[in-house]
Coordinates of C-alpha atoms in Angstrom, one line a residue:
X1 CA 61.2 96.9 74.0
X2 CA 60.2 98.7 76.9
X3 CA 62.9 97.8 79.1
X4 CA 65.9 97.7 77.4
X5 CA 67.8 101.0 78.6
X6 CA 69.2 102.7 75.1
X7 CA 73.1 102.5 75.3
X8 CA 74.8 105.7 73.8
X9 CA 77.7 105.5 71.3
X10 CA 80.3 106.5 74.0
X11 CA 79.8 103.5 76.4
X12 CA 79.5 100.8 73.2
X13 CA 82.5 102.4 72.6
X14 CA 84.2 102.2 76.1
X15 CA 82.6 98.3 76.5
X16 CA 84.4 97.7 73.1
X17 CA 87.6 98.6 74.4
X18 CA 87.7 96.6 77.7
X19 CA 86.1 93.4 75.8
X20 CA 89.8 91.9 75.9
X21 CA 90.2 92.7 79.3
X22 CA 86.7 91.6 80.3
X23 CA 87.5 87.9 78.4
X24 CA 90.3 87.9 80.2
X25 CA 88.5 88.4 83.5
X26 CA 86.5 85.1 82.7
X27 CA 88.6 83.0 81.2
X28 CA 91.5 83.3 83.4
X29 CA 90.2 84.2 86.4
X30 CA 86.5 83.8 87.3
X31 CA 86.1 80.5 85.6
X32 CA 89.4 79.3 87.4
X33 CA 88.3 80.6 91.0
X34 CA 84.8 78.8 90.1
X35 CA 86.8 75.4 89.0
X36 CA 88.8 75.2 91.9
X37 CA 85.4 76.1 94.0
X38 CA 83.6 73.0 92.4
X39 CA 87.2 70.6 93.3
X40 CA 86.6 71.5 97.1
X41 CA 84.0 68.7 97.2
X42 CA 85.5 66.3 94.5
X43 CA 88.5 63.9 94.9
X44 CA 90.7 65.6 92.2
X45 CA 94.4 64.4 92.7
X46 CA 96.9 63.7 89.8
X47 CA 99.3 61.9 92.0
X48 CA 96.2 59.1 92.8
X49 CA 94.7 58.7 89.9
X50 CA 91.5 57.7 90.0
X51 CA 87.6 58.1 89.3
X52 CA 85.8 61.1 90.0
X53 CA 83.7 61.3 92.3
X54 CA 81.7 63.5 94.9
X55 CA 83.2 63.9 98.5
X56 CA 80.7 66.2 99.7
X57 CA 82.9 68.4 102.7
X58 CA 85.7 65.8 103.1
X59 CA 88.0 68.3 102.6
X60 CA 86.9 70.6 104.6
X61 CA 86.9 68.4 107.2
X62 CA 90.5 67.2 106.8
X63 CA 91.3 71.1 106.9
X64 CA 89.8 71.6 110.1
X65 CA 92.0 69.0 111.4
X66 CA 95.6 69.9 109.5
X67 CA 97.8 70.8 111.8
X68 CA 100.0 71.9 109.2
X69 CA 97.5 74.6 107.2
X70 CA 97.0 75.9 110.8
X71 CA 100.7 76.7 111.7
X72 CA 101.3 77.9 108.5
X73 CA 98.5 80.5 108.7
X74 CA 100.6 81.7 112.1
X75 CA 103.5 81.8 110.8
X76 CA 101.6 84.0 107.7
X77 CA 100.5 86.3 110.9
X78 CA 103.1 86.6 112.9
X79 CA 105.4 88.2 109.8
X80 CA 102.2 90.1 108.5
X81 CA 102.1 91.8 112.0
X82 CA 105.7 92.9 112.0
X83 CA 105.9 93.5 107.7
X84 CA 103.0 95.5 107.4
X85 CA 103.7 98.4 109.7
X86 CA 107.2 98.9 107.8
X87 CA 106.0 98.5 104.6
X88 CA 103.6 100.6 105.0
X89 CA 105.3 103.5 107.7
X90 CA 108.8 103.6 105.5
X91 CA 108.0 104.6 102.4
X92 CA 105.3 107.4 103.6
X93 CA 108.8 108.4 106.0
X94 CA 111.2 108.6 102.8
X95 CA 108.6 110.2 100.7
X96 CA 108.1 112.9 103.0
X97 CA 111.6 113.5 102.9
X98 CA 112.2 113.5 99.7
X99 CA 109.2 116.3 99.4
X100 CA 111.5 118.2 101.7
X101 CA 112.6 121.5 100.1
X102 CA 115.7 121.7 102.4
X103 CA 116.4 118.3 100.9
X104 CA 118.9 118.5 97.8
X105 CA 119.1 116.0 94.8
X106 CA 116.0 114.9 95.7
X107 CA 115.7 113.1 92.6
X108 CA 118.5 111.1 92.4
X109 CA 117.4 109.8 95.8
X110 CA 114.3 109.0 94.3
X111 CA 116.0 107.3 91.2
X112 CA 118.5 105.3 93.8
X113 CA 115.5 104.1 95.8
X114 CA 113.1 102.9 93.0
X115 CA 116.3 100.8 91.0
X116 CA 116.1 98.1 93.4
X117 CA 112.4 97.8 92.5
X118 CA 112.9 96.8 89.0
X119 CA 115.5 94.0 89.5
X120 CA 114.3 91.0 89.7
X121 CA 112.7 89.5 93.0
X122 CA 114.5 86.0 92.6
X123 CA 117.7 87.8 92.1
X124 CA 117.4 90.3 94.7
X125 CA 116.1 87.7 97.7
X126 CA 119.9 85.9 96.6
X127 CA 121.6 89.2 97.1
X128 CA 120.0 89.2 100.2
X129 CA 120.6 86.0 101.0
X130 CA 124.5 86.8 100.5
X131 CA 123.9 89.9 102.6
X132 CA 122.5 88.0 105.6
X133 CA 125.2 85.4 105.9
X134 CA 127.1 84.9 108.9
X135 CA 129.7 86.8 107.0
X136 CA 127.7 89.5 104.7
X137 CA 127.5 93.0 104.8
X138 CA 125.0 93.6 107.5
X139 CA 126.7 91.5 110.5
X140 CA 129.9 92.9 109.1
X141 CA 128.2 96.4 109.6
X142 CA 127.3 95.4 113.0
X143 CA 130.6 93.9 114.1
X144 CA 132.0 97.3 113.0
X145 CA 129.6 98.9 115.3
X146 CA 130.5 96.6 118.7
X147 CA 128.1 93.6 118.3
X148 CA 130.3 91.0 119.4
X149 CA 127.6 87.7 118.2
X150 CA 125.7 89.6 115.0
X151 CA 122.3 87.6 114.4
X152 CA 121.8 84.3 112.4
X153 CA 119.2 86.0 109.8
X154 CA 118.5 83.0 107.9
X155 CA 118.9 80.2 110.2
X156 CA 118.0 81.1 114.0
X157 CA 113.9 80.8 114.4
X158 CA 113.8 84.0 116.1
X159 CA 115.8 86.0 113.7
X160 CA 114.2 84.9 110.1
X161 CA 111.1 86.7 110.3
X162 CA 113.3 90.2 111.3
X163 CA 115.4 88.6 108.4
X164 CA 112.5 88.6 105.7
X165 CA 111.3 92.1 106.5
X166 CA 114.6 93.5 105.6
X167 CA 114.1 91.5 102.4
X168 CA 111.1 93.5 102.0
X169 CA 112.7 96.3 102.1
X170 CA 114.3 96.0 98.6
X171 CA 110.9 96.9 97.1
X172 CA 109.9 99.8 98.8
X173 CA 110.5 102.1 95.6
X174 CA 107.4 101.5 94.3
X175 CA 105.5 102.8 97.5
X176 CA 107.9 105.6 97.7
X177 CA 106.6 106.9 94.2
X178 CA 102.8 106.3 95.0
X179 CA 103.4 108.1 98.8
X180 CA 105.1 110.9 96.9
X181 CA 102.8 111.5 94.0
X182 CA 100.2 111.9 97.2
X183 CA 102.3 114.3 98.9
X184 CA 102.3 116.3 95.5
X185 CA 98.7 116.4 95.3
X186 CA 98.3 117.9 98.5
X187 CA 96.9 122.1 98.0
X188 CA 99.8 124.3 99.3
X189 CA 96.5 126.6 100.8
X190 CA 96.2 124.2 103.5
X191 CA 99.9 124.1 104.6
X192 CA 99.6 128.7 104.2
X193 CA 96.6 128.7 106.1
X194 CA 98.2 126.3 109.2
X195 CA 101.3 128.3 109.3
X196 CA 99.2 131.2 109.6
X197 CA 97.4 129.6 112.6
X198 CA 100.8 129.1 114.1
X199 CA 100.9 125.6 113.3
X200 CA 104.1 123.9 113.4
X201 CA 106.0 121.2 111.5
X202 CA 104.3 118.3 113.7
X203 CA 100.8 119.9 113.9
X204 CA 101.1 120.4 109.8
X205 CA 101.7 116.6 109.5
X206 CA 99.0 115.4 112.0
X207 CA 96.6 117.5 111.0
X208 CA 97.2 118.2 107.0
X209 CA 99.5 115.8 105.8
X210 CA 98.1 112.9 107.2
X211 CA 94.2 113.2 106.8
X212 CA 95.1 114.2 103.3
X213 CA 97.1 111.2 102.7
X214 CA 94.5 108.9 104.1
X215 CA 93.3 107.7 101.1
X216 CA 97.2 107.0 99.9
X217 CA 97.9 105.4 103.2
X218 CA 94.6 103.1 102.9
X219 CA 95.3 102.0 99.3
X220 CA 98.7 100.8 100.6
X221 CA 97.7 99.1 103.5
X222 CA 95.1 96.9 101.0
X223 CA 97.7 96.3 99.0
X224 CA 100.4 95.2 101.4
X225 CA 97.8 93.1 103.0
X226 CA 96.9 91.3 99.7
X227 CA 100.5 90.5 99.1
X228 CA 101.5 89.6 102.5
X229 CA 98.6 87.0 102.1
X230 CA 100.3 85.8 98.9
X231 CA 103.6 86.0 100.1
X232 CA 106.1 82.5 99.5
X233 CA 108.2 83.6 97.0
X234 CA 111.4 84.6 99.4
X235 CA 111.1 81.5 101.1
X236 CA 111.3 79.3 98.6
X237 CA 114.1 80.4 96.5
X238 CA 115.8 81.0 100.0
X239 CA 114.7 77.4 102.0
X240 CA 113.6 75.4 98.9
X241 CA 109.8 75.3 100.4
X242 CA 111.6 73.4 103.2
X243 CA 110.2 75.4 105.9
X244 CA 113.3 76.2 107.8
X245 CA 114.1 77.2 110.0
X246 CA 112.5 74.8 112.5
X247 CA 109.6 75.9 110.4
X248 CA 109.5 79.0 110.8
X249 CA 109.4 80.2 106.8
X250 CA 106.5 77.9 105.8
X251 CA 104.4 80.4 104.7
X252 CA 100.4 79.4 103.8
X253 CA 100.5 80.3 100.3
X254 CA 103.9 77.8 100.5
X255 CA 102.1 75.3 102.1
X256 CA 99.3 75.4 99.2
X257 CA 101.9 76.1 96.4
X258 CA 103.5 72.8 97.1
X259 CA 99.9 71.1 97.7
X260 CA 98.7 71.8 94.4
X261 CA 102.5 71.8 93.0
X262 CA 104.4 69.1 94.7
X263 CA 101.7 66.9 96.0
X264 CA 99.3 67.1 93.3
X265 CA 96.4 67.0 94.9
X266 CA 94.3 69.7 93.3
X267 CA 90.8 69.6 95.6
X268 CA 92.6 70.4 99.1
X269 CA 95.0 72.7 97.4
X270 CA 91.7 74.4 96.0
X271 CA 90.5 74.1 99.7
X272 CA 93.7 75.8 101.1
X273 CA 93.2 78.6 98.1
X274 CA 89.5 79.2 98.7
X275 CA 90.5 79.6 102.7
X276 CA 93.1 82.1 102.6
X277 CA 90.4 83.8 99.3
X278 CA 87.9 84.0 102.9
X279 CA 90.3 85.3 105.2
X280 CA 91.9 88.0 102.8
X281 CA 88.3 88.9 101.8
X282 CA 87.4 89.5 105.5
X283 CA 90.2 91.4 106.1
X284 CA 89.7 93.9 103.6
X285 CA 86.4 94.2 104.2
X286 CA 87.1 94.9 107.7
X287 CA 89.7 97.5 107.0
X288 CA 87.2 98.9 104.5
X289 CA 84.9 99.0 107.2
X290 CA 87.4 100.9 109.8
X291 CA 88.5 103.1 106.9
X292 CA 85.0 105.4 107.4
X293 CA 86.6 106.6 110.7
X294 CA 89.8 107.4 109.7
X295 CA 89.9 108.2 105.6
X296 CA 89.2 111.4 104.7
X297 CA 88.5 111.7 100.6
X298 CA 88.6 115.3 99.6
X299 CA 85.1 115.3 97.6
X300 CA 83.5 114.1 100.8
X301 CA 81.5 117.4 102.4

């Protein structure tokens, strides 16, 4: 036939070996996302059982007006505005240190700072939760150092968020090894022909380091931003889905977890799920977008 493009033994062989993987993709996650896309206008609840039927945009209507969804989204923001810029500044800061020369044992410290990584999450948020207790290591540390009335991590409003970004921290290993693996990858050239211009320490990392790492530095930011919209986990090992304090740990993806999981009621939990889908989409492709002024690939001329 005149239109069938010949396919040479190389690519049948390539398409052979992502087949699992490409069944996979479908039925675990495309036909799931279209499910849950065709429950948004159905009346799908296993607590009420009933007869199915067609709803048209109910739900979408009874989102607009949930008070709830829209709190939880905030509360979603407000920690992704103070999480993201540590998760994604600390571990470029650490890897550049431990790419120091002048640093020593360098790879113990890179050892040390990846272990906490491959413990458990459930087990490291109740270490945490030990070590932000009124009587745990870090308000003991602070007592030592003159604070008289240490913070109430876990149960003062204006202190959980601070309190679930030094959580965070515990898994800052793995962005340590990506950031460093970057800095590896850097040509030593550029660094001997700034140092030949004169350029100093500072002037080497603005204008080498980081436009090299750009692409390193962008790949982390989707990633932290993808998780940070998925985020619930902490809070509900820590709070039991609960929401406390005074709300302030009821996370959107915990808000839809217990919709679909505790309340049953699978078409506005698929509602919830295809909202923050939206808003996660947007933002990457706005950072996407914004990425053309700052991310510099090397192959670009």
């Amino acid at each position: 036939m005149p239109w069938r493009v010949p396919m040479s033994r190389e690519a049948r062989h390539g398409y052979l070996f992502i087949l699992p993987w490409i069944i996979g993709f479908i039925a675990f996650t495309a036909l799931p996302m279209a499910a849950t896309f065709v429950f948004t206008f159905l009346n799908v609840s296993l607590a009420e059982p009933g007869p199915l039927r067609f709803v048209g945009l109910s739900n979408y209507r009874r989102l607009l007006g949930d008070e709830q969804a829209w709190a939880a989204l905030g509360v979603t923001a407000r920690f992704a505005l103070m999480w993201l810029p540590v998760v994604v500044a600390l571990p470029f800061l650490l890897a550049l240190a431990l790419n120091s020369r002048s640093l020593r044992g360098s790879g113990a410290f890179r050892v040390l700072l990846f272990m906490p990584y491959v413990v458990p999450f459930v087990a490291g948020a109740l270490i945490w939760q030990n070590m932000l207790a009124a009587d745990g290591w870090i308000n003991s540390a602070l007592r030592l150092l003159g604070v008289a009335h240490p913070p109430s991590w876990l149960h003062d409003p204006a202190w959980v968020t601070p309190g679930l970004v030094l959580i965070g921290l515990w898994g800052v290993g793995s962005g340590i090894i990506v950031n460093l693996a970057g800095l590896r990858a850097i040509p030593t050239q550029l660094y001997d022909a700034a140092l030949l211009d004169g350029a100093g320490w500072w002037r080497r990392l603005r204008h080498v380091t980081i436009p090299m790492m750009s692409p390193v530095l962008f790949y982390t930011i989707i990633l932290a931003v993808v998780e940070v919209m998925q985020y619930f986990l902490v809070p509900l090992v820590l709070f039991e889905g609960s929401g406390d304090p005074g709300g302030a740990t009821r996370f959107f993806n915990l808000y839809l977890y217990q919709t679909f999981f505790t309340f049953q009621e699978m078409s506005y939990g698929s509602t919830l799920a295809w909202l923050l889908f939206v808003i996660t989409l947007a933002v990457t492709l706005l950072l996407f977008r914004l990425s053309r002024r700052w991310v510099h690939y090397t192959s670009e001329r």
